[in-house]
Coordinates of C-alpha atoms in Angstrom, one line a residue:
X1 CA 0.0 0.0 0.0
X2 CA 2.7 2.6 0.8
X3 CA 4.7 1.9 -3.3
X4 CA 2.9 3.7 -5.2
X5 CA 1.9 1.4 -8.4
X6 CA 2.8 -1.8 -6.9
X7 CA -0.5 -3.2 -7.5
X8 CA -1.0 -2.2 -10.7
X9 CA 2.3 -3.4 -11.8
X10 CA 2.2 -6.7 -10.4
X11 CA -1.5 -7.2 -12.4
X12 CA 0.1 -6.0 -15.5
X13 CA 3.3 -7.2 -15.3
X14 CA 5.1 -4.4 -15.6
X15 CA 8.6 -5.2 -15.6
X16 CA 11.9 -3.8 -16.7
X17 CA 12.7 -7.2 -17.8
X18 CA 9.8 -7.5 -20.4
X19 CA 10.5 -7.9 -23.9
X20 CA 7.9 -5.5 -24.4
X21 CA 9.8 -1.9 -24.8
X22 CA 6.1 0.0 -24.0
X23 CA 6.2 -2.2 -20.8
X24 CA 9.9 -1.5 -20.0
X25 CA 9.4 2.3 -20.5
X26 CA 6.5 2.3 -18.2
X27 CA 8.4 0.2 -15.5
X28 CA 11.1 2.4 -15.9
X29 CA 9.1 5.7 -15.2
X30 CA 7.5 3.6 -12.0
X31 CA 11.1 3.5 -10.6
X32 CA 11.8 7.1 -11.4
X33 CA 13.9 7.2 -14.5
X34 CA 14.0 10.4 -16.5
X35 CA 13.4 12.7 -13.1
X36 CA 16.1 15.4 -12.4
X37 CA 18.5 14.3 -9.5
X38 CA 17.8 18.0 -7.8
X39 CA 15.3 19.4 -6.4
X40 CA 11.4 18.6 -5.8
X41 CA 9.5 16.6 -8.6
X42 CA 5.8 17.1 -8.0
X43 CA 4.3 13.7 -6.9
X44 CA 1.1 14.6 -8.9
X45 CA 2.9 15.0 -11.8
X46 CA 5.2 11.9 -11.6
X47 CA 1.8 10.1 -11.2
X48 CA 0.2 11.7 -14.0
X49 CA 2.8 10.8 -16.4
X50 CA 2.4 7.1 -15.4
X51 CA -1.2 6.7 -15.5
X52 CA -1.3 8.1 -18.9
X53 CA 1.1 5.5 -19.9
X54 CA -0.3 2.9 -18.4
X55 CA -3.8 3.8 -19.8
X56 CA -2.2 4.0 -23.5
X57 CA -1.0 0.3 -22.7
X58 CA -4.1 -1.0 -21.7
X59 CA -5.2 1.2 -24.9
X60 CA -2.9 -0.7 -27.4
X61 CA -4.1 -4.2 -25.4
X62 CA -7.4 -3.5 -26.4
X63 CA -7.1 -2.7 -29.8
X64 CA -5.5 -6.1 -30.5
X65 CA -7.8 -8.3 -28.8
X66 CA -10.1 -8.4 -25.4
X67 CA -8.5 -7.5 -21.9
X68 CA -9.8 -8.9 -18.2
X69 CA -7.9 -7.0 -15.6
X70 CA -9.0 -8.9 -12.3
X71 CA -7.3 -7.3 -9.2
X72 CA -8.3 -10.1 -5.7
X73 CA -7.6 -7.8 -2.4
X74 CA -8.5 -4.3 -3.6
X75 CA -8.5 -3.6 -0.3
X76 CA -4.8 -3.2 0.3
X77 CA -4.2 -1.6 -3.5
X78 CA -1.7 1.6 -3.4
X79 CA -3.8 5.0 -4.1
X80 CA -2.5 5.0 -7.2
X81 CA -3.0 2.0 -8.9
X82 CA -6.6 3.0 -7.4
X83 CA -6.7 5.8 -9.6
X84 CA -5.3 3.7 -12.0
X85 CA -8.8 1.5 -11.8
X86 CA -10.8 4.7 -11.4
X87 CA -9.4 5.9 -15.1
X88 CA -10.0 2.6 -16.7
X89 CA -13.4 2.6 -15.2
X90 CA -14.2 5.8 -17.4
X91 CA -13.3 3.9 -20.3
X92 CA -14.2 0.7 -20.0
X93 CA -17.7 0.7 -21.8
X94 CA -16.0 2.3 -24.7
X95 CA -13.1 -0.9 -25.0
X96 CA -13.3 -4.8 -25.1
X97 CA -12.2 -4.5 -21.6
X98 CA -13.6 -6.3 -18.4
X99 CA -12.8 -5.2 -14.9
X100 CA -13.0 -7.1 -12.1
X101 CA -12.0 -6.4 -8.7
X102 CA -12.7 -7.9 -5.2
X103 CA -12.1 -6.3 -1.6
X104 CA -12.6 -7.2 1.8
X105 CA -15.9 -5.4 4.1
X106 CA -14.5 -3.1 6.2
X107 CA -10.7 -1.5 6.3
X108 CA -10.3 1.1 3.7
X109 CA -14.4 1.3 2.9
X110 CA -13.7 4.9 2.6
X111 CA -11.2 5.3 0.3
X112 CA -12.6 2.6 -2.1
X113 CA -15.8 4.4 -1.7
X114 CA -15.0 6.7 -5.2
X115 CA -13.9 3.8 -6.9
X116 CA -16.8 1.6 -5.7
X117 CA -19.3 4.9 -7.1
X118 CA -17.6 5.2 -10.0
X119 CA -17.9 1.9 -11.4
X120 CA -21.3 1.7 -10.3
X121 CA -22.5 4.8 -12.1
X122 CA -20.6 3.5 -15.3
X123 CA -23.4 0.6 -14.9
X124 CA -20.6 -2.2 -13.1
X125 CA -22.8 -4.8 -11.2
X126 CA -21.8 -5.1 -7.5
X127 CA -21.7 -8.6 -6.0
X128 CA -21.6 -9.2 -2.1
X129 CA -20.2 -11.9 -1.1
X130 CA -21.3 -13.1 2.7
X131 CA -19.6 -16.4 4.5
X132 CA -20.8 -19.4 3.3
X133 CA -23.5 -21.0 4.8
X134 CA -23.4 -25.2 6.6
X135 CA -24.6 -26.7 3.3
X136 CA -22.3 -24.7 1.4
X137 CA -19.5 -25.3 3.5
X138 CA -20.3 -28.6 4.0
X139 CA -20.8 -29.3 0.2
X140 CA -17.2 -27.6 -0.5
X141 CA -15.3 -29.4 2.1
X142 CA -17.2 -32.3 0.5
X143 CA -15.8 -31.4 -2.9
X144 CA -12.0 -31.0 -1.2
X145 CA -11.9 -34.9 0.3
X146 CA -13.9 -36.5 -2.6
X147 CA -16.9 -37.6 -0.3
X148 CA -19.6 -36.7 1.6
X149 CA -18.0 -35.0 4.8
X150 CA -18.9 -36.8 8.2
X151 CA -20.3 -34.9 10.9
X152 CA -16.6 -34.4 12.7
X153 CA -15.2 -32.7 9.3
X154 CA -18.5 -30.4 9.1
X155 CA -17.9 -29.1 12.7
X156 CA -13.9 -28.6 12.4
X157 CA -14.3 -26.4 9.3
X158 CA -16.6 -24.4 10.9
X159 CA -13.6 -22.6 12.0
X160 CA -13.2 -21.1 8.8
X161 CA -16.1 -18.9 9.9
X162 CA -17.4 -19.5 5.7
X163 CA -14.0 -18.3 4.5
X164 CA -13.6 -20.5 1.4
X165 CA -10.1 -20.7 1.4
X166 CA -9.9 -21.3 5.0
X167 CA -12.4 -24.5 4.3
X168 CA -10.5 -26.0 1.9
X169 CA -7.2 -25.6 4.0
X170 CA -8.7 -27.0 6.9
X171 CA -10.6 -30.1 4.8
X172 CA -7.5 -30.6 3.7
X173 CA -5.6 -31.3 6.7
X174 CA -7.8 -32.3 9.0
X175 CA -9.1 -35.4 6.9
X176 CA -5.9 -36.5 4.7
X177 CA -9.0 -37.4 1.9
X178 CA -10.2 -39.4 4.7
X179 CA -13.5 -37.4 4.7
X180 CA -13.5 -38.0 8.6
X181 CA -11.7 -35.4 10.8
X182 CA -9.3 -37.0 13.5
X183 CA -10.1 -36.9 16.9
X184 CA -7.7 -34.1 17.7
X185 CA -9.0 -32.0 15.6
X186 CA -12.9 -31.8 17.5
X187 CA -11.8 -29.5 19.5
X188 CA -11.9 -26.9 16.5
X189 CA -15.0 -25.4 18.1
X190 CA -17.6 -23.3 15.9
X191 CA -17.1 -19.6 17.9
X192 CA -13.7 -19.6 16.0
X193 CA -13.8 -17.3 13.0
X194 CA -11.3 -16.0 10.0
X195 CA -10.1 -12.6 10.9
X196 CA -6.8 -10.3 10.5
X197 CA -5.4 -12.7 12.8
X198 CA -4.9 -16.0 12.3
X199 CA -6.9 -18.5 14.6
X200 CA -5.0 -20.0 16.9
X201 CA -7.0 -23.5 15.6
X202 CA -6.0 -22.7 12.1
X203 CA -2.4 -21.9 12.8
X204 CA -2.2 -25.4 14.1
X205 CA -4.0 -27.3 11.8
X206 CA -1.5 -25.9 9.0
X207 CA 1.6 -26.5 11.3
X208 CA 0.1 -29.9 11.2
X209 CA -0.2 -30.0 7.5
X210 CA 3.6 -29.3 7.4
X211 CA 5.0 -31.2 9.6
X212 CA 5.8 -33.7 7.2
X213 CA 8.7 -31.3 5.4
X214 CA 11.7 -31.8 6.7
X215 CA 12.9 -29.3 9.3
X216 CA 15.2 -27.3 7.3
X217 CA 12.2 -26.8 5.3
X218 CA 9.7 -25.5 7.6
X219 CA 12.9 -23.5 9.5
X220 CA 13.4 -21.4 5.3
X221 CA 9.8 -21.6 4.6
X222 CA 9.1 -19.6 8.0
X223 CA 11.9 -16.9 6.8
X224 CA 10.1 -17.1 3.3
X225 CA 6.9 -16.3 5.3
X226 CA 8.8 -12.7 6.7
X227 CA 9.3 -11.6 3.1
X228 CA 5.9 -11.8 2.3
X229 CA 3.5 -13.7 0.0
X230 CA 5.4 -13.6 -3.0
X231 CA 9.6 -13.7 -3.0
X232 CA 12.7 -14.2 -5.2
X233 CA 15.1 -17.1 -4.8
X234 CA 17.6 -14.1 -5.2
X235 CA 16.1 -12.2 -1.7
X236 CA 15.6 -15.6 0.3
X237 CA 19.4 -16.3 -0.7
X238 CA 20.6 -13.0 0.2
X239 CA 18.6 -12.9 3.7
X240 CA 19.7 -16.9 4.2
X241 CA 23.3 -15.6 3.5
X242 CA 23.1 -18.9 1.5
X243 CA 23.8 -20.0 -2.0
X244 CA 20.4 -20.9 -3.8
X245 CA 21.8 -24.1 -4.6
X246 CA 22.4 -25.2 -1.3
X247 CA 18.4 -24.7 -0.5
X248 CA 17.3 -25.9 -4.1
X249 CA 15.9 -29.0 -2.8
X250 CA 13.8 -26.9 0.1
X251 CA 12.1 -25.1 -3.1
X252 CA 11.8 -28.4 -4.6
X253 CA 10.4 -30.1 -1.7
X254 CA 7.9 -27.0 -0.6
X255 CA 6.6 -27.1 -4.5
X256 CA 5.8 -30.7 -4.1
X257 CA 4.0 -30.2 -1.1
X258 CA 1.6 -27.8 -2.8
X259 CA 2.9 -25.1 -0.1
X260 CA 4.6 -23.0 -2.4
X261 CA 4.0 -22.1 -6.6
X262 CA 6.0 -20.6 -9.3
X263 CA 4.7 -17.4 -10.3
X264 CA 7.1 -16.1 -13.3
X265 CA 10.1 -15.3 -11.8
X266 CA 9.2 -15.2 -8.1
X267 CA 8.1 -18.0 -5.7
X268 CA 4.5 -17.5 -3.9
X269 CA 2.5 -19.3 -1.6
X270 CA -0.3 -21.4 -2.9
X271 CA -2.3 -20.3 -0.2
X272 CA -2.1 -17.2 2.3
X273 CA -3.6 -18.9 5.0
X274 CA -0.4 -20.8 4.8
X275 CA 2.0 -17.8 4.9
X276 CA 0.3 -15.9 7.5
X277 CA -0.3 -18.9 10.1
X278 CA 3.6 -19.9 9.1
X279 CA 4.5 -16.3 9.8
X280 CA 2.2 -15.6 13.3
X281 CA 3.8 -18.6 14.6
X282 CA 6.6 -17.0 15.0
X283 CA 6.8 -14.9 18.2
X284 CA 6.5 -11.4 17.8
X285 CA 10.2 -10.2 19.2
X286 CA 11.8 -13.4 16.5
X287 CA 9.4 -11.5 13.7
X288 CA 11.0 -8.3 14.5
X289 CA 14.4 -9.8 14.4
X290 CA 13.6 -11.0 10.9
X291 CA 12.2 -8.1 9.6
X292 CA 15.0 -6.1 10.4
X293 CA 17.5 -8.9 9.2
X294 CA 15.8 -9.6 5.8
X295 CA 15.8 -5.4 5.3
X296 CA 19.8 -5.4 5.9
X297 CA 20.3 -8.4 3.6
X298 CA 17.9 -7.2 0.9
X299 CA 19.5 -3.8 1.5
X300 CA 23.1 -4.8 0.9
X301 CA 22.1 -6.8 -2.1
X302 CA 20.9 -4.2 -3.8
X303 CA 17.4 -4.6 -4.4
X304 CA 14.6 -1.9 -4.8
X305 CA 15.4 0.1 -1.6
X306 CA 11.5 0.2 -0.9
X307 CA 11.3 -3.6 -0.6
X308 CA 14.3 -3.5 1.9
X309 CA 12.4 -0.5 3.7
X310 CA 9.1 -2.2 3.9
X311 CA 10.8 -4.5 6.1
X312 CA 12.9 -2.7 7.9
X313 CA 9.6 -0.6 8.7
X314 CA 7.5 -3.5 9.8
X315 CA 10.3 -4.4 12.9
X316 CA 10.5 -2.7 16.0
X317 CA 14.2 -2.3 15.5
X318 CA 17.0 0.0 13.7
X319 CA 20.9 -0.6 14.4
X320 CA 23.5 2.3 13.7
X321 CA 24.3 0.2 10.1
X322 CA 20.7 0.4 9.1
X323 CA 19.9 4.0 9.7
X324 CA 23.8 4.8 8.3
X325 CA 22.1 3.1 4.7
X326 CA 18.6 4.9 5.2
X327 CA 20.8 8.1 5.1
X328 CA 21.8 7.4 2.2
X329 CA 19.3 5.8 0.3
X330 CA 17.1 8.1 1.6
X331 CA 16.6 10.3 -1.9
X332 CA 16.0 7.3 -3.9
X333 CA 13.4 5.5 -1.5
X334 CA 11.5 9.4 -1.4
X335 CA 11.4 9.4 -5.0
X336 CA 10.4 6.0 -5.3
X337 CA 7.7 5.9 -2.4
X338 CA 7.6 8.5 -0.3
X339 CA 4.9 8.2 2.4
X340 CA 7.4 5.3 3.1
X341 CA 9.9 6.9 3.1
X342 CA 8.6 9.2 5.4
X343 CA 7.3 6.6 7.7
X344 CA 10.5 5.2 8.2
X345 CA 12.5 8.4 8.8
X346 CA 10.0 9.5 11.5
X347 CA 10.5 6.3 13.3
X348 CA 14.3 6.7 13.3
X349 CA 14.2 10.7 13.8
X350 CA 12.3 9.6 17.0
X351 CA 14.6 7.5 18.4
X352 CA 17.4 8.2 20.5
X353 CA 20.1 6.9 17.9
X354 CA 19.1 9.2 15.3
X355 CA 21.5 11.8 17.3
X356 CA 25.1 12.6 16.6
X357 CA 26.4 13.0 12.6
X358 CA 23.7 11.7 11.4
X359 CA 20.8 13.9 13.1
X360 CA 21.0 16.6 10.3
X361 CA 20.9 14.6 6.9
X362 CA 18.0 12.5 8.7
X363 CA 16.0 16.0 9.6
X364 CA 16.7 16.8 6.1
X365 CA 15.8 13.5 4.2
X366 CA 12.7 13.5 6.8
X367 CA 11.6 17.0 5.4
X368 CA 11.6 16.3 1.7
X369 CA 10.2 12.8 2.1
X370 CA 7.2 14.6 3.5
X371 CA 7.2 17.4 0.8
X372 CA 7.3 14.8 -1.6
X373 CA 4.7 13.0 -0.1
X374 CA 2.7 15.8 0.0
X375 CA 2.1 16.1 3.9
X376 CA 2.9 19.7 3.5
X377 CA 1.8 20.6 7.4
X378 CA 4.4 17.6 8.6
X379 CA 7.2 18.8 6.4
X380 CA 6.5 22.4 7.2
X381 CA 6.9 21.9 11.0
X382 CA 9.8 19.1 10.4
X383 CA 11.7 22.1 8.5
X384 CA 11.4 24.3 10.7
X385 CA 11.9 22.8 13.8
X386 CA 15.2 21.6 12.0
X387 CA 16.2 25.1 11.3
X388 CA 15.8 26.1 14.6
X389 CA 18.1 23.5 16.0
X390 CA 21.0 25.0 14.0
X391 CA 21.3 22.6 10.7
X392 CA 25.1 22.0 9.4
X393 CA 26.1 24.4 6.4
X394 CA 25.0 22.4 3.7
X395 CA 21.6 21.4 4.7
X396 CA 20.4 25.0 5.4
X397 CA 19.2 26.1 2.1
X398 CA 17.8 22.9 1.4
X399 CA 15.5 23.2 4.4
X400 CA 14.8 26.6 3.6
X401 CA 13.3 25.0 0.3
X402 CA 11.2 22.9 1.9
X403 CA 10.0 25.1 4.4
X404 CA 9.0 27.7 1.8
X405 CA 7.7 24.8 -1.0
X406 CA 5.2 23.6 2.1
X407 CA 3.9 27.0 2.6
X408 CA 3.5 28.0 -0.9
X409 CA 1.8 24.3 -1.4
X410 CA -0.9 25.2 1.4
X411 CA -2.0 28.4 -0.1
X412 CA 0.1 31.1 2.0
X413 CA 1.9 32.9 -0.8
X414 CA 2.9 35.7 1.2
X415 CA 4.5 33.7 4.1
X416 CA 6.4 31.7 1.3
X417 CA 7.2 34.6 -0.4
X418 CA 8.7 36.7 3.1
X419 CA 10.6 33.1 3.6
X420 CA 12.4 33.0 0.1
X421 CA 13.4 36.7 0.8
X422 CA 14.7 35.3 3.9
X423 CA 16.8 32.6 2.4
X424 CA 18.2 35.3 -0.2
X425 CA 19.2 37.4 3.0
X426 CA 21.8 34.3 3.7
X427 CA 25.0 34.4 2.3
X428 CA 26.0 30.9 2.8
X429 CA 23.6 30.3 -0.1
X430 CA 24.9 28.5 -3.2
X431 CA 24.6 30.2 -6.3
X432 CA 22.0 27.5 -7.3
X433 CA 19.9 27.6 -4.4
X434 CA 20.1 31.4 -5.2
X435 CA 18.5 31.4 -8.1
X436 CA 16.0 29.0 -6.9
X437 CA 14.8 31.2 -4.4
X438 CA 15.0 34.0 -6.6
X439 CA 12.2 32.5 -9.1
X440 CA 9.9 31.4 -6.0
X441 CA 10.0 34.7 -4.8
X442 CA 9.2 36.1 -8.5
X443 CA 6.4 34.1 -8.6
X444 CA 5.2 34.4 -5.5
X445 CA 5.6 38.5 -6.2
X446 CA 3.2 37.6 -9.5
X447 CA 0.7 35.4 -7.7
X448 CA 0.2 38.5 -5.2
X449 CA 0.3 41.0 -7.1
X450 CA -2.8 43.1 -7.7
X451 CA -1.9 46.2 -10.1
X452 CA -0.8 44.2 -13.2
X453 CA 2.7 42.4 -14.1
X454 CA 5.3 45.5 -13.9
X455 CA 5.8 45.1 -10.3
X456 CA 6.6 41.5 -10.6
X457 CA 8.7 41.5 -14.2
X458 CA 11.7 43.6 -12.8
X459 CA 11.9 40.6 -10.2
X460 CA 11.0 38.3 -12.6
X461 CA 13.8 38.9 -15.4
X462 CA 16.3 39.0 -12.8
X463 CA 15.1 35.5 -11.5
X464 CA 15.5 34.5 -14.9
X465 CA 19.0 36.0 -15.3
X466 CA 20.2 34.4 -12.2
X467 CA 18.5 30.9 -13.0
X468 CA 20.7 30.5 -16.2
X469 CA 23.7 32.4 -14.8
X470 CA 23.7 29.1 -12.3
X471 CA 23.0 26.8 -15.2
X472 CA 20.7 24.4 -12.0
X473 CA 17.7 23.3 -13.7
X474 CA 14.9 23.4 -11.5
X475 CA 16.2 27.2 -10.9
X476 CA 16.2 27.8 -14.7
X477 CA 12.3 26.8 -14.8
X478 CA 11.4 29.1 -11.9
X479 CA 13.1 31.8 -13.4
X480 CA 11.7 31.1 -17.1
X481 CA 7.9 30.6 -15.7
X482 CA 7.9 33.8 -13.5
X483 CA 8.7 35.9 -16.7
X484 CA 6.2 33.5 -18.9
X485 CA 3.4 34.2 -16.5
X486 CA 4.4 38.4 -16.2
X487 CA 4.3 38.2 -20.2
X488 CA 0.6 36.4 -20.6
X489 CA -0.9 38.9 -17.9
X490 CA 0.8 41.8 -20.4
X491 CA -1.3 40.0 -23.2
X492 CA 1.5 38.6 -24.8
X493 CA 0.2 35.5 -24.9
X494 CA 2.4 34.0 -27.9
X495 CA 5.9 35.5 -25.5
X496 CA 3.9 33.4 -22.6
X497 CA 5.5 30.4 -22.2
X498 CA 8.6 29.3 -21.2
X499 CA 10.1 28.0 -24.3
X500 CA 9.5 31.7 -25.9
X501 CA 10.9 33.3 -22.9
X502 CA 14.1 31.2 -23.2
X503 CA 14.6 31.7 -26.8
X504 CA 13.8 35.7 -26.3
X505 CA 16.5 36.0 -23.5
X506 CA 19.4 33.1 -25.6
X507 CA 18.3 35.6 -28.7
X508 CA 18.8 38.9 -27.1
X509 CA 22.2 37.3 -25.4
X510 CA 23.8 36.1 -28.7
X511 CA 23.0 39.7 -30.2
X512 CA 24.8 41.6 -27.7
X513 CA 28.0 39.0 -27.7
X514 CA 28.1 39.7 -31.1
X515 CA 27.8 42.9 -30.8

């Protein structure tokens, strides 16, 4: 939920290792290729660029034959493959395209809610699915052991609480295709019922299930449960500190069992009730532990840093190493995902080992993850409170630029604008983060200004003139919009753009060199 796109990728398999170039492109933007190194990239507009690529796939699907997009768990979808869903939805009637999407009752019924109304106005049919009832349940568990079920099967899966995966699981273990439960397993009384957490009956019944793999098995397959539902032999090798080939005959072994299944190039669990009870049997300080070991291992072997995050955000724990590579991962993981990013740098900015060296570059990383996130009240108050601590030389202007970016970006242009004027009063500033200020301000001036463009353009041009003095880019397009948008309010709307006000100033700069 926190990457943005993960669950549309993983539907579409949207992989940088496709032979499909569309599909490479659009895996490539995901990860954030083609966005400048500097500065602040507007998340809206990183996500706008993807879902118009994305749509233009689905697009060219279409046109070549018919497309069913089925996403299971729409519950824990990113918001923005859910706008994703919510811009095919507009389209679908038009397209030989079928969408199909189920979610859990309950967590997240208000920001599905759009979707859900969407869809429904655009004439989708909305199915609700309760538990099943005794004859169903007793007919599918039926179904799972090849006979009728006795009356001592029919009472242990009532456990399931009319889950449908849980009653096959549970048919499936207690009976051994008997069709009669053991003994043992009548104690599986009928108040127990499938919820977030696992039932303590159910987590049993599959330790049962697997206690024929060897040990070594169930010891990697518990690991494998830590990583989540789905996994490459590549990250359980790195986090084993093992060789795959060494724990080849483990995959093997799990496959035959029917507990784990090839899924392209990663390994997933046939079933989650099998992952989850594998993974809550594990006491909570040993999953902590894990999660903070798998995120060092996946960390040093190079993976997508928000995978390593994810992990080392769900322990409890962060040693000196750990927050020593957040540091300095910390720009990639914000561009890549950063509510995550921010997540994890508030946890560490909390604790007492964020102090020392490292206290400034995580106040700063903290800030822009926020920005970037678009939390502009948390960034705000992150930025300043690190300011007022007394931030090292370099990070001073940078948290000036967040400071005055999360005030413009909640509407109060003049307290942004007296802020820029106060980073232009410092004369440690760079001469890039100069000119930076220098177009905010201008625009600021332009978006404030009542009496036409004059009192803005004299501001405005010199922006401009210090943007491309510093040659930074994100300066340049400040300076080059402020004198656009002073232009079109002076009517001259063909000068008004940016390209136009580059080539007037590069034209009026080559004339007087030559002359």
């Amino acid at each position: 939920m926190r990457v943005p796109f993960a669950a549309v990728s993983n539907c579409l398999g949207l992989s940088s290792t496709s032979a499909d170039p569309q599909v490479t492109e659009i895996a490539g933007l995901i990860r954030g290729a083609g966005r400048p190194a500097g500065g602040t990239f507007p998340a809206a507009d990183a996500e706008f660029l993807v879902t118009e690529a994305i749509l233009g796939l689905v697009d060219g699907w279409c046109a070549a034959a018919p497309v069913v997009l089925a996403v299971d768990d729409l519950q824990w979808a990113d918001s923005a493959s859910v706008l994703v869903l919510h811009r095919l939805g507009r389209v679908a009637g038009q397209l030989p395209l079928l969408l199909a999407a189920a979610r859990r009752s309950g967590g997240r019924g208000a920001d599905l809610a759009p979707l859900v109304r969407s869809w429904e106005a655009r004439g989708a049919d909305a199915l609700t699915l309760g538990p099943l009832d005794e004859t169903s349940i007793a007919t599918l568990a039926g179904q799972v052991v090849g006979a009728k079920a006795g009356a001592g099967l029919r009472d242990a899966v009532t456990a399931a609480g009319g889950n449908p995966l849980y009653v096959i699981e549970l048919a499936r273990t207690l009976t051994g295709n008997s069709g009669q439960a053991p003994d043992e397993a009548q104690g599986t009384g009928p108040d127990a019922r499938a919820s977030a957490t696992m039932p303590e009956s159910l987590i049993a019944v599959v330790t049962r299930r697997l206690a024929g793999l060897s040990s070594q098995a169930r010891q990697i397959l518990q690991l494998a449960a830590v990583l989540g539902p789905s996994f490459t032999v590549a990250e359980l090798s790195a986090v084993l500190a093992t060789p795959p080939l060494e724990f080849l005959g483990v995959i093997q072994e799990a496959a035959a069992a029917g507990v784990l299944a090839a899924e392209s190039d990663r390994l997933a669990f046939r079933h989650e009730v099998i992952r989850q009870a594998l993974y809550e049997s594990l006491p909570a300080s040993a999953r902590s532990a894990l999660h903070l070991q798998a995120g060092q291992a996946l960390a040093a072997a190079g993976v997508p840093v928000e995978r390593a995050a994810q992990h080392l955000l769900a322990g409890t724990t962060l040693d000196p190493r750990t927050v020593e590579w957040l540091v300095r991962s910390a720009g990639q993981l914000t561009a890549r995902a950063p509510d995550l990013a921010a997540d994890l740098l508030a946890r560490v900015c909390d604790t007492a080992g964020a102090a020392g060296d490292l206290a400034a570059p995580l106040r700063l990383a903290l800030a822009n993850a926020l920005l970037r996130a678009g939390r502009y009240t948390a960034a705000e108050a992150t930025a300043a409170k690190a300011l007022a601590v007394g931030p090292d030389r370099g990070s001073r202007g940078k948290l000036g630029w967040v400071l005055a970016q999360s005030i413009l970006n909640q509407g109060r242009v003049q307290a942004a604008l007296e802020e820029a004027r106060r980073e232009l009063d410092d004369c440690d500033l760079s001469q890039a983060e100069r000119a930076r200020f220098h177009g905010l301000a201008a625009q600021c001036l332009h978006l404030l200004s009542t009496s036409g463009p004059e009192p803005a353009m004299k501001e405005s041009e010199a922006a401009r003139d210090a943007s491309l003095a510093s040659g930074d880019p994100y300066a340049m397009a400040y300076g080059l919009q402020a004198v656009a948008g002073a232009w079109r309010w002076q009517g001259r709307l063909r000068s008004g753009s940016p390209e136009r006000a580059w080539s007037g100033w590069s034209t009026r700069t080559r004339s007087a060199s030559a002359g």
